[in-house]
Amino acid sequence: QICLSLVKLLFYLAHSPLGSIALLDFQPRQFVMVDGNLKVTDMDDASTEELSCKEDNDCTLDFPTKSFPLQCSAVGKCKGINEKKNLFNAYRYFFTYLLPHSAPPALQPFLSDILNATGDLRYGINETLKAFEKVLHLYKSGLYLQKRPLLLKDYISLKGFRTVEGEDYKCWPSYSHLGCLLSVHSAEEAAAICNSQSQCQSFIITQQRTWTGRPLASFQSSLTDLIPDANAVVYIKRSASSGKRL
């Protein structure tokens, strides 16, 4: 969410009515999340000026660990230098820390491609935004789940009940520090996650939603007491259940 919002902001700065705008003091402290959108808190160090040049050799974009040769345009300006400066700073201050392992395994290669392409400045801001929107579409639609074995059949569903909330085993990246609370597309994906975790014996799809509209599933290691809840369904591994228990 943070990286996509940042890319949308940089897309606007690259195509602003004032021309391409560079953020000269590009630091995480210069940004703040407001209603799920990343905003710049200080525009004093923003500039629409692009480096003047006479030849391509005048257009080297230097960073502490990398340098990038750019082209000198017909009007004597280093082509796209503001856009590329913003994008590489987004890569080194945000993408490298937030993108790895921040999506389901099937989508991680797409994020790795974005990371590598922006780190080498092979993508401009247009291509970067398009790549992020593709990942978001796959994530929200659940298309990345295609051709998976059906695992929900290995679970018993108890409608009208939910489990007692409490501290349980931890997982990453959990939305709760008390247990394992993860975003899922469906109960089928939740079953696959539960199967992949040795501690998991049951799960429930909660009424909570993430910023993409996906529900949160709570995974549990033991079959705790059940509470009546007309809107809930508890899914229990058949191997973990017993006739006496149910």
Coordinates of C-alpha atoms in Angstrom, one line a residue:
Q1 CA 0.0 0.0 0.0
I2 CA 2.8 2.4 0.9
C3 CA 4.8 1.7 -2.2
L4 CA 1.9 1.9 -4.6
S5 CA 0.8 5.1 -3.1
L6 CA 4.3 6.5 -3.4
V7 CA 4.5 5.5 -7.1
K8 CA 1.2 7.2 -7.7
L9 CA 2.6 10.4 -6.1
L10 CA 5.8 10.2 -8.2
F11 CA 3.7 9.7 -11.3
Y12 CA 1.9 12.9 -10.6
L13 CA 5.2 14.8 -9.9
A14 CA 6.6 13.5 -13.2
H15 CA 3.6 14.8 -15.1
S16 CA 2.6 17.8 -13.1
P17 CA 1.3 21.1 -14.7
L18 CA 4.7 22.7 -13.6
G19 CA 6.7 20.0 -15.4
S20 CA 8.7 17.2 -13.9
I21 CA 9.3 17.8 -10.2
A22 CA 12.2 16.4 -8.2
L23 CA 12.2 16.0 -4.4
L24 CA 15.7 17.1 -3.5
D25 CA 15.4 16.0 0.2
F26 CA 13.9 12.6 -0.4
Q27 CA 13.8 10.9 3.0
P28 CA 11.1 8.7 4.6
R29 CA 10.5 11.4 7.2
Q30 CA 9.3 13.7 4.5
F31 CA 6.2 11.5 3.9
V32 CA 3.1 10.8 5.9
M33 CA 0.1 8.5 5.4
V34 CA -3.3 10.2 5.3
D35 CA -6.4 8.1 4.8
G36 CA -4.3 5.4 3.2
N37 CA -2.5 7.8 0.8
L38 CA 1.1 8.8 1.0
K39 CA 1.6 12.6 1.0
V40 CA 4.7 14.9 1.1
T41 CA 4.9 17.0 4.2
D42 CA 7.5 19.5 2.9
M43 CA 7.7 20.8 -0.6
D44 CA 10.4 23.5 0.2
D45 CA 13.1 21.3 -1.4
A46 CA 11.1 20.4 -4.6
S47 CA 12.5 21.6 -7.9
T48 CA 11.3 21.8 -11.5
E49 CA 14.8 22.6 -12.8
E50 CA 16.4 19.8 -14.8
L51 CA 20.2 19.7 -15.2
S52 CA 21.5 21.6 -18.2
C53 CA 23.9 19.9 -20.6
K54 CA 25.8 20.1 -23.8
E55 CA 26.4 16.4 -24.4
D56 CA 25.5 13.0 -22.8
N57 CA 28.6 13.0 -20.7
D58 CA 27.2 16.0 -18.8
C59 CA 24.2 13.8 -17.7
T60 CA 25.4 11.4 -15.1
L61 CA 22.9 10.7 -12.2
D62 CA 25.1 10.0 -9.2
F63 CA 24.1 8.2 -6.0
P64 CA 26.3 6.9 -3.2
T65 CA 26.4 3.3 -4.6
K66 CA 25.4 3.7 -8.3
S67 CA 25.7 6.1 -11.2
F68 CA 23.5 6.2 -14.3
P69 CA 24.3 7.8 -17.6
L70 CA 21.4 9.8 -19.1
Q71 CA 20.9 11.5 -22.5
C72 CA 21.2 15.2 -23.2
S73 CA 18.0 16.3 -25.0
A74 CA 17.9 18.6 -28.0
V75 CA 16.9 21.5 -25.7
G76 CA 20.0 21.1 -23.6
K77 CA 18.5 19.3 -20.6
C78 CA 19.3 16.0 -19.1
K79 CA 16.4 13.9 -20.2
G80 CA 14.1 12.6 -17.4
I81 CA 16.6 13.3 -14.7
N82 CA 14.0 14.5 -12.1
E83 CA 11.8 11.5 -12.7
K84 CA 14.7 9.0 -12.5
K85 CA 16.1 10.7 -9.3
N86 CA 12.7 10.3 -7.5
L87 CA 12.3 6.8 -8.7
F88 CA 15.7 5.5 -7.6
N89 CA 15.2 7.2 -4.2
A90 CA 11.9 5.4 -3.9
Y91 CA 13.8 2.2 -4.6
R92 CA 16.5 2.7 -2.1
Y93 CA 14.4 4.2 0.7
F94 CA 11.1 2.3 0.3
F95 CA 11.1 -0.6 -2.2
T96 CA 14.2 -2.4 -0.8
Y97 CA 12.7 -2.5 2.7
L98 CA 9.0 -3.0 2.0
L99 CA 8.6 -5.1 -1.2
P100 CA 10.5 -8.3 -0.4
H101 CA 8.3 -11.0 1.1
S102 CA 5.3 -8.5 1.4
A103 CA 3.0 -10.5 -0.9
P104 CA 1.9 -14.2 -1.3
P105 CA 4.7 -16.4 -2.7
A106 CA 3.1 -16.5 -6.1
L107 CA 3.3 -12.7 -6.4
Q108 CA 6.8 -12.3 -5.1
P109 CA 8.5 -12.7 -8.5
F110 CA 6.5 -9.8 -9.8
L111 CA 7.7 -7.6 -6.9
S112 CA 11.2 -8.8 -7.5
D113 CA 11.0 -7.7 -11.1
I114 CA 9.8 -4.3 -10.0
L115 CA 12.6 -4.1 -7.4
N116 CA 15.3 -5.1 -10.0
A117 CA 14.0 -2.9 -12.8
T118 CA 13.7 0.3 -10.6
G119 CA 17.1 -0.5 -9.0
D120 CA 18.7 -0.5 -12.4
L121 CA 16.4 2.4 -13.7
R122 CA 15.2 0.1 -16.5
Y123 CA 11.7 1.2 -15.7
G124 CA 10.4 4.8 -15.8
I125 CA 7.6 5.9 -13.5
N126 CA 4.9 5.0 -16.2
E127 CA 6.2 1.4 -16.4
T128 CA 6.6 1.2 -12.6
L129 CA 3.0 2.3 -12.0
K130 CA 1.7 -0.2 -14.6
A131 CA 3.6 -3.0 -13.0
F132 CA 2.3 -2.2 -9.5
E133 CA -1.3 -2.0 -10.8
K134 CA -0.9 -5.4 -12.4
V135 CA 0.2 -7.0 -9.1
L136 CA -2.7 -5.2 -7.3
H137 CA -5.1 -6.6 -9.8
L138 CA -3.8 -10.2 -9.4
Y139 CA -3.8 -9.8 -5.6
K140 CA -7.4 -8.4 -5.4
S141 CA -8.9 -10.8 -8.0
G142 CA -7.2 -13.9 -6.6
L143 CA -6.0 -14.9 -10.1
Y144 CA -2.6 -15.8 -8.6
L145 CA -4.4 -18.8 -7.0
Q146 CA -5.1 -20.6 -10.2
K147 CA -4.2 -24.2 -10.7
R148 CA -3.8 -25.0 -7.0
P149 CA -5.1 -28.2 -5.4
L150 CA -8.4 -27.9 -3.5
L151 CA -7.6 -28.2 0.2
L152 CA -10.8 -27.0 1.8
K153 CA -12.2 -30.5 1.5
D154 CA -9.8 -31.5 4.3
Y155 CA -11.7 -29.3 6.7
I156 CA -14.9 -29.5 8.6
S157 CA -16.9 -26.3 8.5
L158 CA -19.1 -25.3 11.5
K159 CA -21.5 -22.6 10.5
G160 CA -22.9 -20.3 13.2
F161 CA -19.9 -20.5 15.5
R162 CA -16.6 -18.8 16.1
T163 CA -13.7 -19.6 18.3
V164 CA -12.7 -17.7 21.5
E165 CA -10.3 -15.0 20.8
G166 CA -7.0 -15.1 22.7
E167 CA -3.2 -15.3 22.3
D168 CA -2.0 -18.0 20.0
Y169 CA 1.0 -18.9 17.9
K170 CA 2.6 -16.1 15.9
C171 CA 3.2 -15.9 12.2
W172 CA 4.5 -13.3 9.8
P173 CA 3.3 -10.9 8.5
S174 CA 0.4 -11.0 11.0
Y175 CA -2.0 -8.1 11.4
S176 CA -2.1 -9.0 15.2
H177 CA 0.7 -9.3 17.7
L178 CA -1.4 -11.8 19.7
G179 CA -1.6 -14.5 17.1
C180 CA -1.7 -15.3 13.4
L181 CA -4.0 -13.0 11.5
L182 CA -3.5 -12.9 7.7
S183 CA -5.1 -11.5 4.6
V184 CA -6.7 -14.1 2.3
H185 CA -8.7 -14.1 -0.9
S186 CA -11.0 -16.9 0.2
A187 CA -11.4 -19.8 2.6
E188 CA -9.6 -22.0 0.0
E189 CA -6.5 -19.8 0.3
A190 CA -6.8 -19.9 4.1
A191 CA -6.9 -23.7 4.0
A192 CA -3.7 -23.7 2.0
I193 CA -2.0 -21.3 4.5
C194 CA -3.2 -23.5 7.4
N195 CA -1.8 -26.6 5.8
S196 CA 1.5 -24.9 5.3
Q197 CA 1.8 -24.1 9.1
S198 CA 2.5 -27.1 11.4
Q199 CA 0.8 -25.3 14.4
C200 CA -2.4 -24.6 12.6
Q201 CA -5.4 -26.7 13.4
S202 CA -8.3 -24.4 12.6
F203 CA -9.2 -21.0 11.2
I204 CA -12.0 -18.5 10.9
I205 CA -12.6 -15.9 8.2
T206 CA -13.2 -12.7 10.2
Q207 CA -15.4 -9.7 9.3
Q208 CA -12.3 -7.5 9.1
R209 CA -11.1 -6.2 5.7
T210 CA -7.8 -4.8 4.5
W211 CA -7.4 -1.8 2.3
T212 CA -7.8 -4.0 -0.8
G213 CA -11.1 -5.4 0.5
R214 CA -9.7 -8.8 1.3
P215 CA -10.9 -10.5 4.5
L216 CA -8.6 -11.3 7.4
A217 CA -8.4 -15.0 8.6
S218 CA -7.4 -16.0 12.1
F219 CA -5.4 -19.2 12.4
Q220 CA -5.3 -21.2 15.6
S221 CA -3.2 -24.0 17.0
S222 CA -5.9 -25.6 19.2
L223 CA -9.6 -26.2 19.2
T224 CA -10.7 -23.7 21.8
D225 CA -14.3 -23.3 23.0
L226 CA -16.8 -22.3 20.4
I227 CA -19.1 -19.3 20.7
P228 CA -22.4 -19.0 18.8
D229 CA -22.1 -16.4 16.0
A230 CA -24.7 -16.3 13.2
N231 CA -22.3 -14.6 10.8
A232 CA -19.2 -16.9 11.4
V233 CA -17.9 -20.2 10.1
V234 CA -15.1 -22.2 11.8
Y235 CA -13.0 -24.4 9.6
I236 CA -11.3 -27.3 11.5
K237 CA -8.8 -29.8 10.1
R238 CA -10.4 -33.3 9.8
S239 CA -7.2 -34.7 11.3
A240 CA -7.5 -32.5 14.3
S241 CA -11.2 -33.1 15.0
S242 CA -12.8 -36.0 16.8
G243 CA -16.4 -37.3 17.1
K244 CA -16.3 -36.7 20.8
R245 CA -15.2 -33.1 20.3
L246 CA -17.8 -32.2 17.7

